[in-house]
XYZ file of C-alpha atoms in Angstrom:
286
model
C 118.441 -68.928 128.968
C 116.108 -69.834 126.143
C 116.146 -66.510 124.685
C 120.026 -66.406 124.664
C 120.040 -69.714 123.075
C 117.658 -68.688 120.211
C 119.806 -65.531 119.550
C 122.998 -67.779 119.438
C 121.441 -70.243 116.970
C 119.869 -67.370 115.019
C 123.357 -65.687 114.666
C 124.971 -69.060 113.765
C 122.371 -69.742 111.049
C 122.926 -66.426 109.584
C 126.606 -66.843 109.451
C 126.385 -70.086 107.876
C 124.045 -68.763 105.314
C 126.338 -65.834 104.626
C 129.258 -68.270 104.194
C 127.140 -70.227 101.941
C 125.542 -67.623 99.817
C 128.110 -65.053 99.367
C 130.536 -67.149 97.194
C 127.416 -67.641 95.064
C 125.801 -64.302 95.088
C 128.923 -62.221 94.580
C 129.437 -63.384 91.084
C 125.909 -62.834 90.232
C 125.864 -59.407 91.823
C 128.973 -58.487 89.784
C 127.205 -59.751 86.641
C 124.381 -57.790 87.301
C 126.090 -54.646 88.076
C 128.095 -55.192 84.772
C 125.096 -55.678 82.749
C 123.580 -52.512 84.366
C 126.617 -50.658 83.425
C 126.871 -51.912 79.856
C 123.177 -51.051 79.453
C 123.859 -47.561 80.689
C 126.888 -47.127 78.349
C 124.668 -48.651 75.336
C 121.764 -46.089 76.128
C 124.292 -43.174 76.348
C 126.094 -44.153 73.075
C 122.637 -44.817 71.289
C 121.493 -41.304 72.395
C 124.807 -39.912 71.118
C 124.444 -41.581 67.893
C 120.789 -40.347 67.356
C 121.976 -36.688 68.240
C 124.579 -36.839 65.591
C 122.119 -38.343 63.116
C 119.791 -35.458 63.820
C 122.502 -33.001 63.364
C 123.565 -34.527 60.252
C 119.889 -34.599 59.020
C 119.413 -31.044 60.007
C 122.693 -30.148 57.997
C 121.415 -32.133 54.993
C 118.156 -30.409 54.980
C 119.806 -27.013 55.031
C 122.028 -27.838 52.305
C 119.285 -29.318 50.220
C 117.175 -26.039 50.817
C 119.940 -23.859 49.620
C 120.454 -25.936 46.513
C 116.955 -26.095 45.777
C 116.546 -22.355 46.013
C 119.683 -21.657 43.902
C 118.487 -24.201 41.200
C 114.947 -22.401 41.216
C 116.599 -19.169 40.775
C 118.896 -20.291 37.955
C 116.086 -21.982 36.220
C 113.899 -18.944 36.574
C 116.662 -16.869 34.910
C 116.860 -19.604 32.181
C 113.207 -19.138 31.241
C 113.342 -15.316 31.165
C 116.285 -15.641 28.695
C 114.317 -18.078 26.750
C 111.190 -15.761 26.595
C 113.689 -12.866 25.273
C 114.862 -14.898 22.566
C 111.250 -16.108 21.551
C 110.375 -12.440 21.246
C 112.943 -11.651 18.751
C 112.225 -11.533 15.004
C 113.593 -13.984 12.523
C 113.268 -17.050 14.397
C 112.715 -19.826 11.876
C 110.652 -22.850 12.338
C 113.535 -25.203 13.378
C 114.774 -22.654 15.987
C 111.170 -22.140 17.135
C 110.797 -25.932 17.779
C 113.996 -26.047 19.576
C 113.193 -23.069 21.837
C 109.941 -24.943 22.479
C 111.546 -28.103 23.469
C 113.982 -26.019 25.796
C 111.015 -24.307 27.348
C 109.075 -27.376 28.038
C 112.298 -28.850 29.844
C 112.992 -25.840 31.715
C 109.376 -25.645 32.950
C 109.277 -29.353 33.876
C 112.443 -28.959 35.893
C 111.268 -25.824 37.769
C 107.858 -27.826 38.423
C 109.805 -30.496 40.125
C 111.917 -27.909 42.281
C 108.875 -26.128 43.395
C 107.299 -29.482 44.231
C 110.042 -30.472 46.392
C 109.933 -27.023 48.283
C 106.245 -27.290 48.786
C 106.330 -30.820 49.857
C 108.553 -29.985 52.729
C 106.321 -26.836 53.462
C 103.267 -28.840 53.773
C 104.624 -31.514 55.898
C 106.061 -28.832 58.149
C 102.879 -26.919 57.972
C 104.514 -23.812 56.880
C 103.050 -23.614 53.278
C 100.589 -20.670 53.302
C 97.327 -21.855 51.475
C 94.605 -19.008 50.811
C 91.371 -20.745 49.811
C 89.025 -18.764 47.690
C 86.102 -19.266 45.362
C 87.467 -19.962 41.807
C 85.998 -20.713 38.389
C 86.758 -24.484 37.829
C 86.134 -24.041 34.020
C 88.180 -21.096 33.614
C 91.191 -22.524 35.675
C 91.033 -25.814 33.715
C 91.106 -23.975 30.270
C 93.816 -21.633 31.392
C 96.097 -24.729 32.483
C 95.222 -26.585 29.227
C 96.121 -23.452 27.191
C 99.437 -23.022 28.961
C 100.429 -26.591 28.424
C 99.227 -26.904 24.712
C 102.754 -26.498 23.323
C 104.142 -29.152 25.420
C 101.176 -31.336 24.455
C 101.915 -30.619 20.758
C 105.636 -31.586 21.213
C 104.642 -34.928 22.654
C 102.229 -35.456 19.889
C 99.132 -35.725 22.012
C 95.899 -33.760 22.294
C 93.863 -32.357 25.244
C 90.192 -32.960 25.105
C 88.162 -31.116 27.467
C 84.583 -32.087 28.003
C 81.930 -29.851 28.956
C 82.611 -28.405 32.520
C 79.884 -27.283 34.809
C 79.663 -23.509 35.749
C 81.021 -24.307 39.234
C 83.131 -22.437 41.595
C 85.577 -24.522 43.984
C 87.326 -23.476 47.078
C 91.081 -23.476 46.575
C 94.248 -21.343 46.436
C 94.455 -20.403 42.858
C 98.246 -20.899 42.491
C 98.249 -24.230 44.224
C 95.346 -25.470 42.373
C 97.133 -24.375 39.009
C 100.256 -26.367 40.248
C 98.011 -29.596 40.839
C 96.627 -29.290 37.390
C 99.992 -28.799 35.773
C 101.416 -31.748 37.478
C 98.578 -33.893 36.461
C 98.659 -32.603 32.920
C 102.518 -33.254 32.751
C 101.913 -36.899 34.281
C 99.296 -37.397 31.477
C 101.584 -36.117 28.565
C 104.654 -38.178 29.967
C 102.629 -41.562 29.827
C 100.403 -40.901 26.854
C 101.237 -42.517 23.533
C 101.794 -40.220 20.466
C 98.551 -39.526 18.424
C 96.308 -40.155 21.363
C 93.905 -38.055 23.399
C 94.124 -36.806 26.959
C 90.567 -36.656 28.160
C 89.744 -34.087 30.726
C 86.168 -33.825 32.290
C 84.529 -32.459 35.622
C 81.552 -32.798 37.569
C 79.853 -31.908 40.832
C 78.590 -34.418 43.547
C 77.848 -33.903 47.059
C 79.628 -30.565 47.870
C 82.603 -31.756 45.759
C 83.870 -31.161 42.395
C 85.439 -34.016 40.552
C 88.190 -33.384 37.845
C 89.272 -36.416 35.997
C 92.234 -36.524 33.691
C 92.905 -39.794 31.769
C 95.544 -40.899 29.367
C 95.601 -44.103 27.130
C 99.115 -45.381 28.124
C 100.025 -48.719 29.415
C 98.100 -49.584 32.530
C 99.918 -49.288 35.778
C 100.878 -52.677 37.557
C 98.548 -53.323 40.280
C 101.705 -53.846 42.576
C 102.754 -50.145 41.993
C 99.524 -48.486 42.322
C 99.588 -48.265 46.089
C 103.059 -46.537 45.937
C 102.454 -44.092 43.009
C 101.591 -41.157 45.435
C 104.808 -41.507 47.193
C 107.900 -39.335 46.375
C 110.048 -40.721 43.611
C 107.755 -43.408 42.580
C 106.004 -43.931 39.277
C 103.216 -45.966 37.935
C 105.679 -47.682 35.246
C 109.118 -47.374 36.592
C 110.278 -46.349 40.108
C 112.112 -42.708 40.237
C 110.695 -41.794 36.860
C 107.614 -39.713 38.244
C 109.662 -37.541 40.808
C 107.453 -35.562 43.170
C 104.407 -34.470 40.966
C 101.892 -37.055 42.364
C 103.023 -36.764 45.831
C 102.615 -33.015 45.864
C 99.127 -33.377 44.368
C 98.074 -35.646 47.044
C 99.610 -33.583 49.958
C 98.012 -30.357 48.142
C 94.662 -31.736 47.592
C 94.568 -32.996 51.348
C 95.511 -29.565 52.658
C 92.455 -28.216 50.813
C 90.156 -30.667 52.297
C 89.911 -32.767 49.163
C 91.639 -35.981 47.843
C 93.035 -37.687 44.739
C 92.793 -41.138 43.540
C 93.966 -43.128 40.504
C 92.335 -46.005 38.657
C 94.378 -48.020 36.323
C 93.319 -49.083 33.709
C 90.921 -46.238 33.020
C 87.287 -47.797 33.559
C 85.907 -46.013 30.494
C 88.710 -46.908 27.896
C 90.537 -50.146 29.428
C 93.729 -48.413 29.065
C 96.150 -46.044 30.646
C 95.020 -44.275 34.010
C 92.486 -41.979 35.250
C 93.323 -39.693 37.934
C 90.441 -38.021 39.714
C 90.776 -34.842 41.800
C 88.099 -33.912 44.495
C 87.935 -30.462 45.922
C 85.162 -28.734 47.933
C 82.652 -26.486 46.097
C 81.570 -23.149 47.303
C 79.166 -23.332 50.182
C 76.993 -20.543 48.668
C 76.998 -21.959 45.237
C 76.078 -25.495 46.338
C 73.103 -23.892 48.318
C 71.859 -22.426 45.064
C 71.842 -25.809 43.456
């Protein structure tokens, strides 16, 4: 009888609790179910949105690659045509200066196009770099000679200090592009009738190449962004991709690049220092 009484009381208690709790719990359960359903729908919509954005980004990148390759082809054709015109007899001084200006603009544009392509390749680890021992002095002189016309048009002078007889480990083509970007950068920001100072030294397995101009110092708040794409030491978006390419290419070689502004030696402009590994065999001889 006692056990039966307990069962009856337990059943009654459960029923009482159900009658009391169900009216309260049902709305809560419904709300919880609705929240879970909404969260699932939101997650699904977010996943769909991200998928669409990724698809759009992929299409954009493909379009950009096609456009850039087409622009590079057209700019290369323009440079070939300029070379043919320059080789003709009878080009007077005025026409020669005009052709030199056109060539400088075309070469700078082609440089930026190549920078865009190679930055993508470096970031995707698809840029082929073939490091080999290269004469530092010879490479510097060749690049300075190649851009002497552009410096004359800008009214500035390249001044190359004594360069040590050192061999650095780098891809010759990529290294030349690094120097080209740094020289163009110096030309762009150097006032007329000033010198662009270029020097090199070797310390602790690294060659240090410095290129300095005497322009307006770079504001401190912009210096930390100057190696980012489309940033400049003076005005945003005026630099393009040159310094960003230099940094990525230097790091891909196991080196680095830093900027100081103003240049500690002159108190003006900026000093860009490129550091690259020196040939191990040559360093052992030192």
